[in-house]
CSV table of C-alpha atoms and ligand atoms in Angstrom, one decimal:
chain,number,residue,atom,x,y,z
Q,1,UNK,CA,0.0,0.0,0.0
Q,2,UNK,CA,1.3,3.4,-1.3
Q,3,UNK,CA,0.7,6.0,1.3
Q,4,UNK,CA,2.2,9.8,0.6
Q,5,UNK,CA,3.3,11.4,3.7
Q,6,UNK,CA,2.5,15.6,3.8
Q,7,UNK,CA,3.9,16.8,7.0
Q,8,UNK,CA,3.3,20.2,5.9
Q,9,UNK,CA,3.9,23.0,8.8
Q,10,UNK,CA,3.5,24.0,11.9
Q,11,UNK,CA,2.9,21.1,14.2
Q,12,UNK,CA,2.7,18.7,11.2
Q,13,UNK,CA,6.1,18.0,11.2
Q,14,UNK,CA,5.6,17.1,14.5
Q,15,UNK,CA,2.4,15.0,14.7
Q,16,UNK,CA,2.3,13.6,11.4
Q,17,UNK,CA,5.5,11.2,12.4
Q,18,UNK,CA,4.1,9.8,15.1
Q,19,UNK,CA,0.8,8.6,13.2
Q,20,UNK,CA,3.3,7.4,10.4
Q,21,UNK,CA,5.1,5.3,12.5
Q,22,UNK,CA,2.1,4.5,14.1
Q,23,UNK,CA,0.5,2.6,10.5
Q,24,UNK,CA,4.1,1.2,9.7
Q,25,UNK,CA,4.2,-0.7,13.2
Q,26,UNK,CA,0.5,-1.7,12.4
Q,27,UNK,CA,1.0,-2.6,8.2
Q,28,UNK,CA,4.3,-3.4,7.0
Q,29,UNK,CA,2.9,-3.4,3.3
Q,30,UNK,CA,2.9,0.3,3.7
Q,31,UNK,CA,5.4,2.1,1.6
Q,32,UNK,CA,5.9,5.5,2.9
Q,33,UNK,CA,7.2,8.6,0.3
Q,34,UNK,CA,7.0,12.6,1.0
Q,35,UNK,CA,5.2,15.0,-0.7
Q,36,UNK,CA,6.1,18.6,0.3
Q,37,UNK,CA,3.7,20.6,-0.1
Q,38,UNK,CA,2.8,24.7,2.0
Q,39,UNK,CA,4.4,27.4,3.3
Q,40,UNK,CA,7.7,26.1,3.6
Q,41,UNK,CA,7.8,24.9,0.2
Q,42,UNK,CA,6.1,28.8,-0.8
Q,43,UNK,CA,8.9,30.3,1.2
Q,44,UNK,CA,11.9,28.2,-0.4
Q,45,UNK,CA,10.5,27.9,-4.0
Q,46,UNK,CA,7.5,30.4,-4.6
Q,47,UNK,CA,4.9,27.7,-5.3
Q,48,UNK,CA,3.2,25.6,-2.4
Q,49,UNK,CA,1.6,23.0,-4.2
Q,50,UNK,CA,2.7,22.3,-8.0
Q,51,UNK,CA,1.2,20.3,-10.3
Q,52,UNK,CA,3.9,17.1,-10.0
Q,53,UNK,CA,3.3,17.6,-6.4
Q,54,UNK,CA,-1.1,16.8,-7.3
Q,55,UNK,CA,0.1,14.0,-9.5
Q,56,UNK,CA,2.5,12.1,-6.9
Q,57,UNK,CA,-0.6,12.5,-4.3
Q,58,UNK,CA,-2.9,10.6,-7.1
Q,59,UNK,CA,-0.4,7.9,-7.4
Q,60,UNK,CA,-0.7,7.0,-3.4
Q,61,UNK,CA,-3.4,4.8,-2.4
Q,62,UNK,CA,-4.1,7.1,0.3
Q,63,UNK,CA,-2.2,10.6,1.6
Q,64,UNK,CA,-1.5,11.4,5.4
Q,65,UNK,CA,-1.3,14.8,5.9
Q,66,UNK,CA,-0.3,17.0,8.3
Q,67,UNK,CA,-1.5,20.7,8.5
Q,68,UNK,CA,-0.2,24.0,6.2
Q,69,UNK,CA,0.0,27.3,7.1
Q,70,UNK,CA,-1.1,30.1,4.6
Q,71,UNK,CA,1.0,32.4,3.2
Q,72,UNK,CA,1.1,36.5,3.3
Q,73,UNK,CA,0.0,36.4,-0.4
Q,74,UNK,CA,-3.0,38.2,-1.3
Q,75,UNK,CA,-3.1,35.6,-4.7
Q,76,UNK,CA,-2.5,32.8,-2.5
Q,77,UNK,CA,-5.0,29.9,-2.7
Q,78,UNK,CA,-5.5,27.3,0.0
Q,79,UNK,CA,-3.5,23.7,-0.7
Q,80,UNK,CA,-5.9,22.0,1.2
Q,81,UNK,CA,-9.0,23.6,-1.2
Q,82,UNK,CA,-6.6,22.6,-4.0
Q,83,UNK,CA,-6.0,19.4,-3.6
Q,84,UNK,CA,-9.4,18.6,-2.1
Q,85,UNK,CA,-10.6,20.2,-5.8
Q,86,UNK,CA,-7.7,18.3,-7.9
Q,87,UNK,CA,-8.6,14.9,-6.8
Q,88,UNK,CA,-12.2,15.3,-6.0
Q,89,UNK,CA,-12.2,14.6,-2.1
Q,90,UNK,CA,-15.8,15.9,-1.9
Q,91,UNK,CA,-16.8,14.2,1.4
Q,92,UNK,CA,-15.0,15.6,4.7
Q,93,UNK,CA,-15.5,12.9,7.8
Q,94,UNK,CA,-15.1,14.1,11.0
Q,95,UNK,CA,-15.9,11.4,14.0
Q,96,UNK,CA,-16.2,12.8,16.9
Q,97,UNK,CA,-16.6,10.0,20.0
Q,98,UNK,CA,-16.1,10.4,23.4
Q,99,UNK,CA,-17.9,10.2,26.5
Q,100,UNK,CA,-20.9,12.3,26.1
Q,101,UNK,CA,-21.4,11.6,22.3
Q,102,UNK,CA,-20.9,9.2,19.1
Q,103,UNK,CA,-21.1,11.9,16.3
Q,104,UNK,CA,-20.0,12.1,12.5
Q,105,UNK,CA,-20.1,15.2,11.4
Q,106,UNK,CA,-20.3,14.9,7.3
Q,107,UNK,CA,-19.2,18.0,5.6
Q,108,UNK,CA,-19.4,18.8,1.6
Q,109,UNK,CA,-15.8,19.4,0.7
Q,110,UNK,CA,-15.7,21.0,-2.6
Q,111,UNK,CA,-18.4,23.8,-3.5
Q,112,UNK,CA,-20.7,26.2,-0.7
Q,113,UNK,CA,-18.5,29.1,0.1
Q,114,UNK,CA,-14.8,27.7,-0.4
Q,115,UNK,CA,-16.3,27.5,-4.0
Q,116,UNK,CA,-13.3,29.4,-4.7
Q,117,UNK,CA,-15.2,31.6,-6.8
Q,118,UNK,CA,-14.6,35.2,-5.5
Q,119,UNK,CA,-13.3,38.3,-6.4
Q,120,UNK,CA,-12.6,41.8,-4.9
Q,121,UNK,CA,-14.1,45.1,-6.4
Q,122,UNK,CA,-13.3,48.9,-5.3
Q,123,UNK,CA,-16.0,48.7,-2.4
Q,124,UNK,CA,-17.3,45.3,-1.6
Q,125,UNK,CA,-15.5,41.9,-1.7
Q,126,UNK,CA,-17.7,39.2,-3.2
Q,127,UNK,CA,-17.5,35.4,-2.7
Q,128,UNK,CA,-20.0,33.3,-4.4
Q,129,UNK,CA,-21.9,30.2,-2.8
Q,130,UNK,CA,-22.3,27.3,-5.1
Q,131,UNK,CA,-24.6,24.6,-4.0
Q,132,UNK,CA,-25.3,22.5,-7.0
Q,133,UNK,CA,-27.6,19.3,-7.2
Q,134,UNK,CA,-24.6,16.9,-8.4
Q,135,UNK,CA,-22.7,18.3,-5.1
Q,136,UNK,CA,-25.8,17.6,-2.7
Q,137,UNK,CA,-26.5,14.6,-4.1
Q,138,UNK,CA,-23.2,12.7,-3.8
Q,139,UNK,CA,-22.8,13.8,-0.4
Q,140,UNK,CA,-26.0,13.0,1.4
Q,141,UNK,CA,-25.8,9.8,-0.4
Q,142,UNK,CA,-22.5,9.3,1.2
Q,143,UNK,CA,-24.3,10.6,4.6
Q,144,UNK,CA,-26.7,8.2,4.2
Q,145,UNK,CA,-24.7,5.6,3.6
Q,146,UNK,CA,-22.9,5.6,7.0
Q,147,UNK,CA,-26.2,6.6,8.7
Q,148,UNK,CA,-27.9,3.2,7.7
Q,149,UNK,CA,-25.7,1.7,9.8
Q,150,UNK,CA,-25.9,4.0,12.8
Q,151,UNK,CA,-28.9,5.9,13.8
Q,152,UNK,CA,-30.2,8.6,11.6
Q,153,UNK,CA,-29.2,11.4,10.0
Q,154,UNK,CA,-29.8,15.4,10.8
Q,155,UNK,CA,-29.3,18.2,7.9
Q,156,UNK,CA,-28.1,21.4,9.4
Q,157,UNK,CA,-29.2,24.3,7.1
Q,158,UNK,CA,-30.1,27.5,6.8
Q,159,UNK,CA,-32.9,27.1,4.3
Q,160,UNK,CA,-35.0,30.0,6.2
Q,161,UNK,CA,-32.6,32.3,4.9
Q,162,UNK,CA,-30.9,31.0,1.9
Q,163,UNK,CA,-32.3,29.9,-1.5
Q,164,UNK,CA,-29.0,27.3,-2.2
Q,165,UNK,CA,-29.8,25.7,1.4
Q,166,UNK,CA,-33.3,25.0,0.4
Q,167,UNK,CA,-31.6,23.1,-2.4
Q,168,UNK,CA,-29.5,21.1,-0.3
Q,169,UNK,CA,-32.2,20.6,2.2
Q,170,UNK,CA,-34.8,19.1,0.0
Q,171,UNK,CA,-31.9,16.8,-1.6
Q,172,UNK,CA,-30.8,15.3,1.7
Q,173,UNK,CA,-34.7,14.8,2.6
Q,174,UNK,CA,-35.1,13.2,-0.4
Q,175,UNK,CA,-31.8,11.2,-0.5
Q,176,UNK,CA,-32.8,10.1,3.4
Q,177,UNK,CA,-36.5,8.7,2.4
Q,178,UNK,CA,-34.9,6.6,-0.6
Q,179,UNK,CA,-32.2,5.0,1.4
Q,180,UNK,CA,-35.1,4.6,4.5
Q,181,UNK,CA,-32.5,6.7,6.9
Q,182,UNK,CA,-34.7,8.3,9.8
Q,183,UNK,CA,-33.6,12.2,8.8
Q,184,UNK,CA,-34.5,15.5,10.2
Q,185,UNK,CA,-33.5,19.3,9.4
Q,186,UNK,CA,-32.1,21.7,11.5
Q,187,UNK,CA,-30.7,25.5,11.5
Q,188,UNK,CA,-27.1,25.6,11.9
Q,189,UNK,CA,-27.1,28.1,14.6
Q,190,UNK,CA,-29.4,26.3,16.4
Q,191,UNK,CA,-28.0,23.0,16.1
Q,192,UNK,CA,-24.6,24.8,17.2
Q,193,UNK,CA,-25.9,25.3,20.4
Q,194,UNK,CA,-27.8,21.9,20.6
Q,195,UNK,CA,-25.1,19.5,19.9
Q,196,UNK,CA,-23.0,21.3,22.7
Q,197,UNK,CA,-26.4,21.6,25.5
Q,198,UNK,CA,-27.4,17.9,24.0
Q,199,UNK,CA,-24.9,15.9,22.2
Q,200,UNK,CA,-26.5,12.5,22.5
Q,201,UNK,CA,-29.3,13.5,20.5
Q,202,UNK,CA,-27.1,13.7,17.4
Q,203,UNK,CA,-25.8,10.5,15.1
Q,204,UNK,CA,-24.5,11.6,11.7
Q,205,UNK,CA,-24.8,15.3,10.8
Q,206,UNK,CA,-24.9,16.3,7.1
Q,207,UNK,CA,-23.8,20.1,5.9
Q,208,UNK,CA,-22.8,22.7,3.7
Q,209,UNK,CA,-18.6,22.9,3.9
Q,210,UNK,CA,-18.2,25.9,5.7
Q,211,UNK,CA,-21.0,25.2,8.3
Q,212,UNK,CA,-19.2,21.8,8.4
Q,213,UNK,CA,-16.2,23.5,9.3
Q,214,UNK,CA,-17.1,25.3,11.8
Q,215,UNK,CA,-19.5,23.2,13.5
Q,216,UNK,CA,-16.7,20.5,13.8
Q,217,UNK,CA,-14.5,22.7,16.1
Q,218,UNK,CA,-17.5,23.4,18.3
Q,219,UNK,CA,-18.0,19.6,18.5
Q,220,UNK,CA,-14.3,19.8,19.2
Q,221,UNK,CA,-15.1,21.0,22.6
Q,222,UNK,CA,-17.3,18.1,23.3
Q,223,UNK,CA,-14.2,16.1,23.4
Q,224,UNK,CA,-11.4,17.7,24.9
Q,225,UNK,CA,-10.8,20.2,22.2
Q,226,UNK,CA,-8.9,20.3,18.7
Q,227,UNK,CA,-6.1,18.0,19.6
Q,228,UNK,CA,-8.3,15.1,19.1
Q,229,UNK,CA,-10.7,15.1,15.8
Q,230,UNK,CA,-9.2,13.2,13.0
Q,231,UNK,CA,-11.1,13.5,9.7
Q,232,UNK,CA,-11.1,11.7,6.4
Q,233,UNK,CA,-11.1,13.7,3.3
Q,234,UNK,CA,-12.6,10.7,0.6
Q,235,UNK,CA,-13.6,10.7,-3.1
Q,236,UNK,CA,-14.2,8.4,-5.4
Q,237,UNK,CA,-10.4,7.4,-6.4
Q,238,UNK,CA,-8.6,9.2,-3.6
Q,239,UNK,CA,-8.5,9.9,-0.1
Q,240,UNK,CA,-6.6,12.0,2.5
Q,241,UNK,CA,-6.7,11.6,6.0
Q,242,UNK,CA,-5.7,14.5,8.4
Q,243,UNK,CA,-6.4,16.0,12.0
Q,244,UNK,CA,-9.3,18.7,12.3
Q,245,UNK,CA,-6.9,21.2,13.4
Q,246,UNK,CA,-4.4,23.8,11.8
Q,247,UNK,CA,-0.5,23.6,11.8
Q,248,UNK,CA,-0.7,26.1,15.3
Q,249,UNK,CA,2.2,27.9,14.7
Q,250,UNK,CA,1.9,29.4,18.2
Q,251,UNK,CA,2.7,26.0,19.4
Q,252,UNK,CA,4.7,24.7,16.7
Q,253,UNK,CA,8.5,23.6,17.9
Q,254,UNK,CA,7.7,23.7,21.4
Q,255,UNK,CA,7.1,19.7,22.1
Q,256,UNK,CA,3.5,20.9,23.1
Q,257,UNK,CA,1.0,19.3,20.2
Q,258,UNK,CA,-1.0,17.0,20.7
Q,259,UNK,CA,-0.7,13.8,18.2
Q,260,UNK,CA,-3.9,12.0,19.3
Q,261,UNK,CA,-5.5,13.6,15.9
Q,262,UNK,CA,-3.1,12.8,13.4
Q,263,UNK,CA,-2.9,8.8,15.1
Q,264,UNK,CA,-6.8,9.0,14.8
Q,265,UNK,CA,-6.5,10.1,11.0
Q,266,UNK,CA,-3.8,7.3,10.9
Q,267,UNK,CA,-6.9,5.0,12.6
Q,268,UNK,CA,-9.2,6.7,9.9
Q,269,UNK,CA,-7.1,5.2,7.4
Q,270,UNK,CA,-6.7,1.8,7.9
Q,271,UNK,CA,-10.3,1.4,8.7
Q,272,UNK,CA,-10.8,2.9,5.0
Q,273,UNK,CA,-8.8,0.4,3.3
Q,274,UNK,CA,-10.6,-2.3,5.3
Q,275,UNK,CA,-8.1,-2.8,8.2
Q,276,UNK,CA,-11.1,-2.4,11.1
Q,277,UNK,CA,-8.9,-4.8,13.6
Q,278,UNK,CA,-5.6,-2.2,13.3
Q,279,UNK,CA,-8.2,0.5,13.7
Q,280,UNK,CA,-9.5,-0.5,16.9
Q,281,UNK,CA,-6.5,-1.6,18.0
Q,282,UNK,CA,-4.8,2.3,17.3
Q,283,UNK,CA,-8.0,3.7,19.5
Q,284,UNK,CA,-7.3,1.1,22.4
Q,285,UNK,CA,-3.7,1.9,23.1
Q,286,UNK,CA,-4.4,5.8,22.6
Q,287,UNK,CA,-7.2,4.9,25.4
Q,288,UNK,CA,-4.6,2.9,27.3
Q,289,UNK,CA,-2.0,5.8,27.4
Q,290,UNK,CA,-5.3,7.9,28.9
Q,291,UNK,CA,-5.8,5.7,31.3
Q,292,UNK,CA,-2.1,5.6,32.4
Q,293,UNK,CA,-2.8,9.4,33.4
Q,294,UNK,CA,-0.7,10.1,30.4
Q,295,UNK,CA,-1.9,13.1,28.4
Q,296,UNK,CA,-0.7,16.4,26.8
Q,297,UNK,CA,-1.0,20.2,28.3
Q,298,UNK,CA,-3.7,20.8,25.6
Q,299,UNK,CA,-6.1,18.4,27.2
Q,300,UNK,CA,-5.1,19.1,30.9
Q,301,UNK,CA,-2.1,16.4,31.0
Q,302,UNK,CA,1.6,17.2,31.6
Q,303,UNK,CA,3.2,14.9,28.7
Q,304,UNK,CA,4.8,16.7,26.0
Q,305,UNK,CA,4.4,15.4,22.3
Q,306,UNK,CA,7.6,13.2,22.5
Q,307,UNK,CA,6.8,11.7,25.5
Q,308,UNK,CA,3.1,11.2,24.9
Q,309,UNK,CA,4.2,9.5,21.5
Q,310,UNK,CA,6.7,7.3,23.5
Q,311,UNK,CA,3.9,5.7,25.6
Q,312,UNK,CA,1.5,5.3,23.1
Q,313,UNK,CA,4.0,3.5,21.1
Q,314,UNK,CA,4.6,1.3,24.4
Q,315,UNK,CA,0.8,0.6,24.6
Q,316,UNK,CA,0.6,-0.2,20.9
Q,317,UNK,CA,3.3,-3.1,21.3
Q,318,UNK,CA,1.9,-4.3,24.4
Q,319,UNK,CA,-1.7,-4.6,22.5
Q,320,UNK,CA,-0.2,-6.0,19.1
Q,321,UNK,CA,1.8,-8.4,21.1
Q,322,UNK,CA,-1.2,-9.7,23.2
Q,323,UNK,CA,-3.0,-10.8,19.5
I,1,ATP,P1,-4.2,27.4,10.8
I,1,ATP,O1,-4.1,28.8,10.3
I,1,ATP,O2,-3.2,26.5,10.1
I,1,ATP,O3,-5.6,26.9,10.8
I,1,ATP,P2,-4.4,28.1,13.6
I,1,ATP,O4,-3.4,28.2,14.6
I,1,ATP,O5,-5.2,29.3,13.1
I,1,ATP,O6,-3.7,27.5,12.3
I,1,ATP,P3,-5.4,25.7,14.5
I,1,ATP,O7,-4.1,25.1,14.2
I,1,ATP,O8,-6.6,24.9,14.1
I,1,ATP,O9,-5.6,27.1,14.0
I,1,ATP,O10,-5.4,25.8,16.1
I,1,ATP,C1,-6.0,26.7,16.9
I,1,ATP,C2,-5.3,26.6,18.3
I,1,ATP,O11,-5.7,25.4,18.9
I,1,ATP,C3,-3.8,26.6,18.1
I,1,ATP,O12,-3.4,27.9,18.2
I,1,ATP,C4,-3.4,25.8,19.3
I,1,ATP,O13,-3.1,26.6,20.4
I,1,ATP,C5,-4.5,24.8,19.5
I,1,ATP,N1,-4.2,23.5,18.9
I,1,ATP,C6,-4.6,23.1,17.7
I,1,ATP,N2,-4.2,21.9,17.4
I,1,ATP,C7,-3.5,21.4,18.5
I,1,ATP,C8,-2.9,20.2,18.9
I,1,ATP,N3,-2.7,19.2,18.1
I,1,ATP,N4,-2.3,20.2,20.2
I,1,ATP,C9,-2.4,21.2,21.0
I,1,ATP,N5,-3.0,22.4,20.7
I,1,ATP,C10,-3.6,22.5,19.5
């Protein structure tokens, strides 16, 4: 199994290793190469992301990556909304277990408002909202899909106020009654506050990209905050996994991240390609460190990133070695 390995910046460099290591102890098959791609690459070379950079990431069977900081160019696109548009990645999942909930938060990961469509006039700035039927479709069938094997399935939407909401609205309803998934709609602003006051009430969520985005770093807070959410970015040929969170250059160098979401995204991974028992087994010993009272300053522990990565390691050997 191919997989290409984008540290990227920040804490990437620094988070992205561990999960690495963390699939190679698990699958051997993997073959590891790095693709560098994002503000260190825009610094050195002038280009973050170039086109052999795209085609070496469609030539993995899957793409761990790490987190890339955006550059003081006014021109400058986003090399996550690039890639995500080169190789089609238009489903963003974003788990988000703990104790007080069992969520997946599905965002659309190619058109709403990071349709990339914008420009800037003398007075206004304008940035266009693309909502097509194709789009809606392919994602709430994808929402439904993981649905029908869970609960059921709420669309958060702002249909009271805009027209391409009522769009995807009536799409997911209509998606939901042909696959038979129990589904009900509900405002984004309300179901912000909802899914904090009430989390069990929610299963799988389906949404617009930015209101994806956003309500998956209030969930974040459900769970101990952004150091933990892994998500899967998945199309039909492709897939990249990567942690929730930025590359945190506040942090960044200072042995203070938090690796538990890039291991997750590593987790994410192997249950993609079918590997459920490495899965489960990368969530156990990342429970087992917990439960050693080792944890990192972000989620109220004292571990730094090294040594964190060091126990979980140890738990992962003990747990392989027991099977
Ligand atoms: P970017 O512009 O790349 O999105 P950012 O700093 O604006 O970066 P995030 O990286 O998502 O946004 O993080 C917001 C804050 O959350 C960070 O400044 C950091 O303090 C904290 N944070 C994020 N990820 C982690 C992590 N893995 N471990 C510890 N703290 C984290």
């Amino acid at each position: 199994m191919k997989i290409a390995v984008c540290e990227g910046d920040g804490i990437g460099p620094e988070v992205v290793p561990v999960a690495r290591d963390v699939l190679e102890s698990l699958r051997p098959d993997c073959e590891f190469f790095p693709v560098e791609v994002g503000y260190g690459k825009w610094d050195r070379t002038g280009s973050a992301c170039t086109d052999d950079d795209i085609s070496a990431l469609k030539s993995a069977d899957a793409i761990l990556f790490g987190a890339v900081t955006t550059p003081p160019d006014p021109g400058y696109r986003s090399v996550l909304l690039e890639i995500r548009h080169a190789l089609d990645l238009y489903a963003n999942v974003r788990p988000v277990r703990g104790e007080k909930c069992d969520i997946v938060i599905v965002r659309e990961n190619t058109e709403g408002l990071y349709s990339g469509i914008e420009w800037q006039e003398a007075d206004r700035a304008c940035t266009v909202r693309v909502v097509s039927r194709r789009g809606s479709r392919r994602i709430a069938r994808y929402a439904c899909g993981i649905a029908k094997g869970r609960s059921h399935l709420t669309v958060g939407n702002k249909a009271n106020v805009l027209k391409s909401d009522v769009l995807f609205r009536d799409i997911c309803l209509e998606e939901a009654a042909r696959c038979r998934v129990p589904c009900s709609t509900q405002y984004i602003d309300a179901l912000a506050l909802d899914l904090l006051m009430a989390p069990s009430r929610y299963d799988v969520i389906v949404t617009t990209n930015i209101f994806g985005d956003i309500l998956s770093d209030i969930a974040a807070y459900l769970v101990g905050g952004l150091g933990m959410l892994p998500s899967a970015n998945i199309g039909r040929r492709h897939a990249l996994f990567e942690p929730v969170h930025g590359s945190a250059p506040d942090i960044a160098g200072k042995d203070l991240a938090n690796p538990v979401a890039a291991v997750r995204s590593a987790a994410l991974l192997l249950k993609h390609v079918g590997d459920d028992t490495a899965a489960a087994q990368v969530e156990e010993a990342i429970s087992a460190t917990f439960a050693r009272g080792i944890a990192t300053r972000d989620i109220g522990g004292t571990a730094g990133t090294a040594a964190f990565s060091g126990a979980l390691r140890e738990e992962l050997r003990r747990i392989t070695r027991r099977e």
